[in-house]
Amino acid sequence: MYKRIVIKIGTKVIASPDRNLDKDIVKDLASQAAAVINNGSEVIMVTSGAIGAGLSLLNIKKRPRDISDLQATAAIGQNYLMRLYGEFFKKAGYLTGQILLTQEDFDDRTRFLNIRHTIDRLLRHKAVPIINENDTVATEEIRCGDNDRLSSLVADLSGADKLIILTDVDGLLDEDGSVIGYVDDITPRIAKLAVKSRCDLGTGGMSTKLEAARLAMRAGIECVIANGKERNVLTRMLIKGDRLGTIFKSGARRFIAKKRWIAYSSKPKGALFIDKGAKDAIFKNKSLLASGIVSVEGDFVACDVIKIIDDEKKEIARGIANYSSRELAEIKGLKTAKFKEALGREGPDEVVHKNNLVILENHSCPN
């Protein structure tokens, strides 16, 4: 039995053939999730469907292109969607708690940890967290695949041991159209099987789901992509133990939680270009010093996550900067003894401390 499970519900799963929100499907999924909780697991829901619900309520046939119209549609739909989840879970004996997130919540370490604490407290009170992208304020985030990625980020930060992504297909299909039952590594062949898609109601495709599965696997979380319209899909998988959809094997956690946050959850605000000597040093598990920095890109402040680019223009690492981009423009290439003269103050010897630096995958070097 899995202790904590994140269930992501795609827009097309809860849409009826006439493109309206299907209340019966929402009710059924809530009932199944409640049964899983009764069986001893904790459940966190990541749901799409706010924009689709809003389109239905407003009787709009096509997804708006204007961002303000899209955000207003999401605001109307989100309220209705939460009312349904609240009503159906209450009938099963559980309260719900709404959490709306944007990428900024994951970029800030304090906010990131606050999300985790809130989820933990909701679960302690036997309430079901219902999470969605905050489409009413986000702009860049209203794009293909956000809630697929969001579900994997939530699974990692909450310490889940299972991520289930429910969609409108039976799983990842091979070249002959048959479901691939088990994937232990997302190879180039597997990645090519994903087909990007877009519709007026939803914004995801198999490629975004594969990326979510990849993030989950890196965090040591088993992921399943399955058909949400399959009868009793949740109870069959999580109570009876049936194998449905495509199972993505959990990998060994390569990084501790903070370093996974640096590498995968936060979005870099800038980049540091370094010379070969600095590259060799960080590959030997040393900190990044200003003397090895060739140039600075972007506008960021101290404590932001930044990319580290080597002398071959390849991103090799990410880390938390101890200085702002303006300060680094003044001290790049300098020895630590020159910092006070350049900045008018003393500061840390390290631009990125080794404890806050992550060597990315595909680079065989220590961490």
Tab-separated table of C-alpha atoms in Angstrom:
chain	number	residue	atom	x	y	z
A	1	MET	CA	0.000	0.000	0.000
A	2	TYR	CA	1.201	3.493	-0.835
A	3	LYS	CA	1.342	5.987	2.040
A	4	ARG	CA	0.846	9.231	0.088
A	5	ILE	CA	-0.522	9.448	-3.456
A	6	VAL	CA	-0.846	12.388	-5.834
A	7	ILE	CA	-3.626	12.004	-8.415
A	8	LYS	CA	-3.609	14.347	-11.402
A	9	ILE	CA	-6.889	14.625	-13.296
A	10	GLY	CA	-6.758	15.937	-16.846
A	11	THR	CA	-9.378	18.250	-18.326
A	12	LYS	CA	-10.506	15.727	-20.930
A	13	VAL	CA	-11.083	13.117	-18.219
A	14	ILE	CA	-13.810	15.193	-16.594
A	15	ALA	CA	-15.246	16.578	-19.842
A	16	SER	CA	-18.432	15.124	-21.320
A	17	PRO	CA	-18.815	14.426	-25.061
A	18	ASP	CA	-20.543	17.806	-25.470
A	19	ARG	CA	-17.424	19.448	-23.924
A	20	ASN	CA	-19.163	20.423	-20.680
A	21	LEU	CA	-17.885	19.453	-17.250
A	22	ASP	CA	-19.197	15.991	-16.420
A	23	LYS	CA	-20.333	16.148	-12.803
A	24	ASP	CA	-20.904	12.401	-12.669
A	25	ILE	CA	-17.256	11.697	-13.510
A	26	VAL	CA	-16.048	14.217	-10.906
A	27	LYS	CA	-18.353	12.541	-8.358
A	28	ASP	CA	-17.089	9.081	-9.292
A	29	LEU	CA	-13.421	10.060	-9.051
A	30	ALA	CA	-14.000	11.750	-5.696
A	31	SER	CA	-15.786	8.610	-4.466
A	32	GLN	CA	-12.905	6.403	-5.608
A	33	ALA	CA	-10.338	8.717	-4.000
A	34	ALA	CA	-12.308	8.578	-0.739
A	35	ALA	CA	-12.243	4.765	-0.912
A	36	VAL	CA	-8.459	4.897	-1.316
A	37	ILE	CA	-8.240	7.138	1.778
A	38	ASN	CA	-10.473	4.736	3.703
A	39	ASN	CA	-8.043	1.999	2.720
A	40	GLY	CA	-5.240	3.783	4.582
A	41	SER	CA	-3.539	6.056	2.023
A	42	GLU	CA	-3.315	9.858	1.971
A	43	VAL	CA	-4.528	11.453	-1.269
A	44	ILE	CA	-3.624	14.784	-2.868
A	45	MET	CA	-5.546	15.832	-5.977
A	46	VAL	CA	-4.087	17.999	-8.762
A	47	THR	CA	-6.949	18.892	-11.043
A	48	SER	CA	-7.225	20.593	-14.379
A	49	GLY	CA	-10.556	21.746	-15.744
A	50	ALA	CA	-11.027	25.318	-14.479
A	51	ILE	CA	-10.865	26.880	-17.929
A	52	GLY	CA	-13.001	24.100	-19.426
A	53	ALA	CA	-15.605	24.554	-16.697
A	54	GLY	CA	-15.589	28.314	-17.229
A	55	LEU	CA	-16.096	27.928	-20.978
A	56	SER	CA	-19.107	25.722	-20.293
A	57	LEU	CA	-20.649	28.088	-17.748
A	58	LEU	CA	-20.147	31.090	-20.027
A	59	ASN	CA	-21.404	29.133	-23.053
A	60	ILE	CA	-18.220	29.979	-24.952
A	61	LYS	CA	-17.469	27.535	-27.755
A	62	LYS	CA	-13.787	28.352	-28.372
A	63	ARG	CA	-10.944	28.877	-25.949
A	64	PRO	CA	-10.262	32.656	-25.706
A	65	ARG	CA	-6.984	33.953	-27.086
A	66	ASP	CA	-6.984	37.137	-25.028
A	67	ILE	CA	-5.131	36.469	-21.765
A	68	SER	CA	-7.572	38.526	-19.651
A	69	ASP	CA	-10.542	36.614	-21.063
A	70	LEU	CA	-8.720	33.347	-20.373
A	71	GLN	CA	-7.982	34.352	-16.783
A	72	ALA	CA	-11.561	35.483	-16.178
A	73	THR	CA	-12.832	32.197	-17.590
A	74	ALA	CA	-10.510	30.306	-15.253
A	75	ALA	CA	-11.692	32.321	-12.241
A	76	ILE	CA	-15.327	31.431	-12.924
A	77	GLY	CA	-14.554	27.799	-13.673
A	78	GLN	CA	-12.265	27.276	-10.672
A	79	ASN	CA	-14.964	28.368	-8.234
A	80	TYR	CA	-17.445	25.907	-9.750
A	81	LEU	CA	-14.876	23.088	-9.936
A	82	MET	CA	-13.981	23.458	-6.247
A	83	ARG	CA	-17.635	23.540	-5.259
A	84	LEU	CA	-18.137	20.180	-6.953
A	85	TYR	CA	-15.081	18.581	-5.349
A	86	GLY	CA	-16.088	19.983	-1.960
A	87	GLU	CA	-19.636	18.685	-2.291
A	88	PHE	CA	-18.690	15.183	-3.432
A	89	PHE	CA	-15.887	14.657	-0.919
A	90	LYS	CA	-18.116	15.925	1.898
A	91	LYS	CA	-20.674	13.250	1.008
A	92	ALA	CA	-17.868	10.702	1.392
A	93	GLY	CA	-16.954	12.148	4.787
A	94	TYR	CA	-13.985	14.374	3.897
A	95	LEU	CA	-13.334	18.103	3.728
A	96	THR	CA	-11.284	19.692	0.954
A	97	GLY	CA	-8.694	22.471	0.941
A	98	GLN	CA	-7.948	24.523	-2.172
A	99	ILE	CA	-4.342	25.392	-3.042
A	100	LEU	CA	-3.641	27.513	-6.154
A	101	LEU	CA	-0.012	27.705	-7.244
A	102	THR	CA	2.257	29.341	-9.806
A	103	GLN	CA	5.891	28.739	-10.705
A	104	GLU	CA	6.872	31.611	-8.401
A	105	ASP	CA	5.717	29.545	-5.432
A	106	PHE	CA	8.288	26.914	-6.358
A	107	ASP	CA	11.054	29.432	-7.116
A	108	ASP	CA	11.018	30.859	-3.596
A	109	ARG	CA	12.399	28.327	-1.114
A	110	THR	CA	10.343	29.671	1.804
A	111	ARG	CA	7.087	29.576	-0.148
A	112	PHE	CA	8.024	26.122	-1.445
A	113	LEU	CA	8.389	24.821	2.114
A	114	ASN	CA	5.174	26.567	3.183
A	115	ILE	CA	3.280	24.624	0.499
A	116	ARG	CA	4.620	21.392	1.963
A	117	HIS	CA	3.676	22.378	5.515
A	118	THR	CA	0.149	23.368	4.416
A	119	ILE	CA	-0.356	20.056	2.601
A	120	ASP	CA	0.898	18.148	5.643
A	121	ARG	CA	-1.487	20.003	7.938
A	122	LEU	CA	-4.483	19.499	5.637
A	123	LEU	CA	-3.790	15.771	5.512
A	124	ARG	CA	-3.430	15.678	9.292
A	125	HIS	CA	-6.933	17.130	9.520
A	126	LYS	CA	-8.189	14.417	7.138
A	127	ALA	CA	-8.865	17.029	4.451
A	128	VAL	CA	-8.083	16.407	0.783
A	129	PRO	CA	-5.801	19.044	-0.806
A	130	ILE	CA	-7.204	20.087	-4.205
A	131	ILE	CA	-4.431	21.774	-6.180
A	132	ASN	CA	-4.500	23.649	-9.468
A	133	GLU	CA	-2.389	26.113	-11.384
A	134	ASN	CA	-3.471	29.637	-10.478
A	135	ASP	CA	-4.553	30.520	-14.010
A	136	THR	CA	-6.279	33.715	-12.857
A	137	VAL	CA	-2.953	35.451	-12.130
A	138	ALA	CA	-0.432	33.431	-14.145
A	139	THR	CA	0.467	34.359	-17.692
A	140	GLU	CA	3.425	32.256	-18.793
A	141	GLU	CA	2.012	29.294	-16.856
A	142	ILE	CA	-1.153	29.088	-18.963
A	143	ARG	CA	0.450	26.910	-21.574
A	144	CYS	CA	0.769	23.259	-22.583
A	145	GLY	CA	1.499	20.807	-19.805
A	146	ASP	CA	1.564	22.998	-16.711
A	147	ASN	CA	-0.548	20.728	-14.525
A	148	ASP	CA	1.364	17.634	-15.641
A	149	ARG	CA	4.580	19.250	-14.429
A	150	LEU	CA	2.783	20.718	-11.427
A	151	SER	CA	1.661	17.256	-10.325
A	152	SER	CA	5.242	15.948	-10.363
A	153	LEU	CA	6.491	18.976	-8.395
A	154	VAL	CA	3.720	18.505	-5.835
A	155	ALA	CA	4.507	14.798	-5.585
A	156	ASP	CA	8.145	15.565	-4.837
A	157	LEU	CA	7.652	18.401	-2.349
A	158	SER	CA	4.929	16.486	-0.471
A	159	GLY	CA	6.999	13.322	-0.145
A	160	ALA	CA	4.537	11.184	-2.111
A	161	ASP	CA	5.506	7.660	-3.119
A	162	LYS	CA	3.053	7.406	-6.034
A	163	LEU	CA	1.952	9.769	-8.821
A	164	ILE	CA	-1.018	8.847	-10.982
A	165	ILE	CA	-1.698	10.936	-14.092
A	166	LEU	CA	-5.190	10.331	-15.421
A	167	THR	CA	-5.782	11.203	-19.055
A	168	ASP	CA	-8.097	10.149	-21.910
A	169	VAL	CA	-5.849	7.425	-23.353
A	170	ASP	CA	-4.919	4.003	-21.953
A	171	GLY	CA	-1.260	4.885	-21.377
A	172	LEU	CA	1.873	5.355	-23.460
A	173	LEU	CA	1.408	3.580	-26.781
A	174	ASP	CA	4.159	1.902	-28.805
A	175	GLU	CA	4.645	2.159	-32.579
A	176	ASP	CA	1.871	-0.400	-33.148
A	177	GLY	CA	-0.640	1.373	-30.915
A	178	SER	CA	-0.363	-1.073	-28.009
A	179	VAL	CA	-0.015	0.106	-24.420
A	180	ILE	CA	3.489	-0.139	-22.996
A	181	GLY	CA	2.961	-1.654	-19.573
A	182	TYR	CA	6.272	-0.842	-17.912
A	183	VAL	CA	9.027	1.732	-18.408
A	184	ASP	CA	12.198	1.711	-16.320
A	185	ASP	CA	13.987	4.459	-18.251
A	186	ILE	CA	12.778	7.221	-20.573
A	187	THR	CA	15.085	6.550	-23.498
A	188	PRO	CA	15.113	8.512	-26.783
A	189	ARG	CA	12.867	5.797	-28.272
A	190	ILE	CA	10.324	6.213	-25.464
A	191	ALA	CA	10.445	10.003	-25.773
A	192	LYS	CA	9.701	9.798	-29.512
A	193	LEU	CA	6.475	7.929	-28.795
A	194	ALA	CA	4.999	11.004	-27.159
A	195	VAL	CA	2.840	13.114	-29.431
A	196	LYS	CA	2.184	16.739	-28.576
A	197	SER	CA	-1.457	17.729	-28.633
A	198	ARG	CA	-3.645	20.690	-27.874
A	199	CYS	CA	-7.376	21.144	-27.611
A	200	ASP	CA	-9.738	23.960	-26.684
A	201	LEU	CA	-10.462	22.471	-23.253
A	202	GLY	CA	-7.112	21.058	-22.139
A	203	THR	CA	-3.538	22.076	-22.819
A	204	GLY	CA	-1.484	18.937	-22.342
A	205	GLY	CA	-0.145	16.099	-24.437
A	206	MET	CA	1.772	12.886	-23.856
A	207	SER	CA	5.093	14.737	-24.093
A	208	THR	CA	4.283	16.797	-20.983
A	209	LYS	CA	3.155	13.672	-19.157
A	210	LEU	CA	6.411	11.919	-20.016
A	211	GLU	CA	8.345	14.885	-18.647
A	212	ALA	CA	6.275	14.729	-15.456
A	213	ALA	CA	7.027	11.008	-15.210
A	214	ARG	CA	10.729	11.738	-15.703
A	215	LEU	CA	10.715	14.272	-12.853
A	216	ALA	CA	8.880	11.823	-10.608
A	217	MET	CA	11.314	9.011	-11.392
A	218	ARG	CA	14.263	11.279	-10.558
A	219	ALA	CA	12.652	11.944	-7.184
A	220	GLY	CA	12.218	8.236	-6.481
A	221	ILE	CA	8.456	8.292	-7.071
A	222	GLU	CA	6.625	5.651	-9.092
A	223	CYS	CA	4.375	7.176	-11.774
A	224	VAL	CA	1.443	5.735	-13.716
A	225	ILE	CA	-0.226	7.225	-16.792
A	226	ALA	CA	-3.681	5.693	-17.138
A	227	ASN	CA	-7.111	6.269	-18.637
A	228	GLY	CA	-9.249	8.241	-16.205
A	229	LYS	CA	-12.431	7.081	-17.897
A	230	GLU	CA	-11.603	3.421	-17.220
A	231	ARG	CA	-14.198	2.038	-14.825
A	232	ASN	CA	-13.004	2.179	-11.182
A	233	VAL	CA	-9.504	3.034	-12.350
A	234	LEU	CA	-8.316	4.335	-8.966
A	235	THR	CA	-9.731	1.613	-6.748
A	236	ARG	CA	-8.589	-1.094	-9.133
A	237	MET	CA	-5.009	0.206	-9.142
A	238	LEU	CA	-4.680	1.319	-5.530
A	239	ILE	CA	-6.867	-1.151	-3.636
A	240	LYS	CA	-7.137	-4.273	-5.796
A	241	GLY	CA	-3.602	-3.935	-7.183
A	242	ASP	CA	-4.557	-4.191	-10.863
A	243	ARG	CA	-1.901	-3.099	-13.362
A	244	LEU	CA	-3.419	-0.472	-15.622
A	245	GLY	CA	-1.854	2.053	-17.968
A	246	THR	CA	1.898	2.589	-18.189
A	247	ILE	CA	3.965	2.238	-15.019
A	248	PHE	CA	7.172	4.284	-14.773
A	249	LYS	CA	9.566	2.722	-12.304
A	250	SER	CA	10.828	4.923	-9.497
A	251	GLY	CA	14.546	5.537	-9.664
A	252	ALA	CA	17.040	6.049	-6.874
A	253	ARG	CA	16.913	9.580	-5.510
A	254	ARG	CA	20.067	11.113	-6.914
A	255	PHE	CA	19.891	14.305	-4.845
A	256	ILE	CA	18.719	15.300	-1.394
A	257	ALA	CA	15.454	17.281	-1.298
A	258	LYS	CA	17.046	20.745	-1.380
A	259	LYS	CA	19.197	19.868	-4.370
A	260	ARG	CA	16.184	18.426	-6.214
A	261	TRP	CA	14.492	21.772	-5.616
A	262	ILE	CA	17.491	23.583	-7.115
A	263	ALA	CA	17.752	21.249	-10.105
A	264	TYR	CA	14.128	20.645	-11.041
A	265	SER	CA	11.512	22.667	-9.140
A	266	SER	CA	12.774	26.238	-9.312
A	267	LYS	CA	13.163	28.180	-12.544
A	268	PRO	CA	16.638	29.745	-13.066
A	269	LYS	CA	16.676	33.552	-13.109
A	270	GLY	CA	19.996	33.953	-14.911
A	271	ALA	CA	23.260	32.279	-15.907
A	272	LEU	CA	26.972	32.325	-15.116
A	273	PHE	CA	29.450	31.440	-17.854
A	274	ILE	CA	32.588	29.854	-16.443
A	275	ASP	CA	36.043	28.872	-17.672
A	276	LYS	CA	37.525	25.387	-17.811
A	277	GLY	CA	39.317	25.765	-14.496
A	278	ALA	CA	36.073	26.547	-12.674
A	279	LYS	CA	34.382	23.654	-14.454
A	280	ASP	CA	37.089	21.248	-13.313
A	281	ALA	CA	36.770	22.572	-9.753
A	282	ILE	CA	33.019	22.056	-9.422
A	283	PHE	CA	33.386	18.586	-10.947
A	284	LYS	CA	35.679	17.886	-7.982
A	285	ASN	CA	32.896	18.905	-5.583
A	286	LYS	CA	34.267	22.382	-4.939
A	287	SER	CA	32.407	25.688	-4.766
A	288	LEU	CA	32.231	28.139	-7.657
A	289	LEU	CA	34.474	31.165	-7.155
A	290	ALA	CA	34.322	34.547	-8.871
A	291	SER	CA	37.761	34.076	-10.416
A	292	GLY	CA	36.345	31.396	-12.729
A	293	ILE	CA	33.399	33.447	-13.992
A	294	VAL	CA	33.744	34.818	-17.522
A	295	SER	CA	30.370	36.554	-17.937
A	296	VAL	CA	26.966	37.034	-16.337
A	297	GLU	CA	23.546	36.807	-17.992
A	298	GLY	CA	20.142	37.839	-16.666
A	299	ASP	CA	18.849	40.018	-13.845
A	300	PHE	CA	18.815	38.224	-10.499
A	301	VAL	CA	19.379	38.818	-6.812
A	302	ALA	CA	21.276	36.910	-4.160
A	303	CYS	CA	19.577	33.579	-3.259
A	304	ASP	CA	18.085	33.157	-6.745
A	305	VAL	CA	18.724	29.903	-8.608
A	306	ILE	CA	20.966	30.325	-11.641
A	307	LYS	CA	22.358	28.190	-14.464
A	308	ILE	CA	26.063	27.456	-14.741
A	309	ILE	CA	27.303	27.292	-18.345
A	310	ASP	CA	30.707	25.820	-19.217
A	311	ASP	CA	33.315	26.874	-21.772
A	312	GLU	CA	31.521	24.785	-24.426
A	313	LYS	CA	28.251	26.733	-23.891
A	314	LYS	CA	26.578	23.737	-22.200
A	315	GLU	CA	24.552	23.979	-19.011
A	316	ILE	CA	26.338	21.690	-16.574
A	317	ALA	CA	24.965	22.759	-13.209
A	318	ARG	CA	22.533	24.903	-11.266
A	319	GLY	CA	22.989	26.611	-7.941
A	320	ILE	CA	21.945	29.324	-5.530
A	321	ALA	CA	23.837	32.568	-6.099
A	322	ASN	CA	25.370	34.383	-3.133
A	323	TYR	CA	25.530	37.626	-5.119
A	324	SER	CA	23.224	39.563	-7.431
A	325	SER	CA	23.852	39.821	-11.161
A	326	ARG	CA	24.962	43.457	-10.719
A	327	GLU	CA	27.479	42.497	-8.051
A	328	LEU	CA	28.773	39.587	-10.098
A	329	ALA	CA	29.323	41.876	-13.069
A	330	GLU	CA	31.730	43.800	-10.827
A	331	ILE	CA	33.590	40.846	-9.280
A	332	LYS	CA	33.690	38.294	-12.122
A	333	GLY	CA	37.236	37.135	-12.723
A	334	LEU	CA	38.469	38.596	-9.415
A	335	LYS	CA	40.122	36.963	-6.426
A	336	THR	CA	38.211	37.144	-3.131
A	337	ALA	CA	40.677	39.701	-1.726
A	338	LYS	CA	39.497	42.200	-4.363
A	339	PHE	CA	35.772	41.972	-3.464
A	340	LYS	CA	35.804	44.835	-0.921
A	341	GLU	CA	37.463	47.187	-3.376
A	342	ALA	CA	34.984	46.291	-6.153
A	343	LEU	CA	31.793	46.179	-4.051
A	344	GLY	CA	32.592	48.450	-1.132
A	345	ARG	CA	31.971	45.584	1.264
A	346	GLU	CA	33.176	42.124	2.095
A	347	GLY	CA	31.166	39.055	1.156
A	348	PRO	CA	31.266	35.263	0.947
A	349	ASP	CA	34.282	33.716	-0.783
A	350	GLU	CA	31.980	31.480	-2.829
A	351	VAL	CA	29.693	32.740	-5.570
A	352	VAL	CA	27.855	29.393	-5.359
A	353	HIS	CA	28.660	27.197	-2.378
A	354	LYS	CA	29.131	23.510	-3.128
A	355	ASN	CA	26.253	22.648	-0.768
A	356	ASN	CA	23.942	24.740	-2.962
A	357	LEU	CA	25.280	23.499	-6.305
A	358	VAL	CA	23.931	20.598	-8.360
A	359	ILE	CA	25.698	18.934	-11.277
A	360	LEU	CA	22.984	18.078	-13.790
A	361	GLU	CA	22.363	14.715	-15.389
A	362	ASN	CA	24.455	13.468	-18.327
A	363	HIS	CA	27.603	14.752	-16.620
A	364	SER	CA	29.611	12.025	-14.922
A	365	CYS	CA	31.014	13.938	-12.006
A	366	PRO	CA	30.591	13.929	-8.226
A	367	ASN	CA	28.021	15.954	-6.306
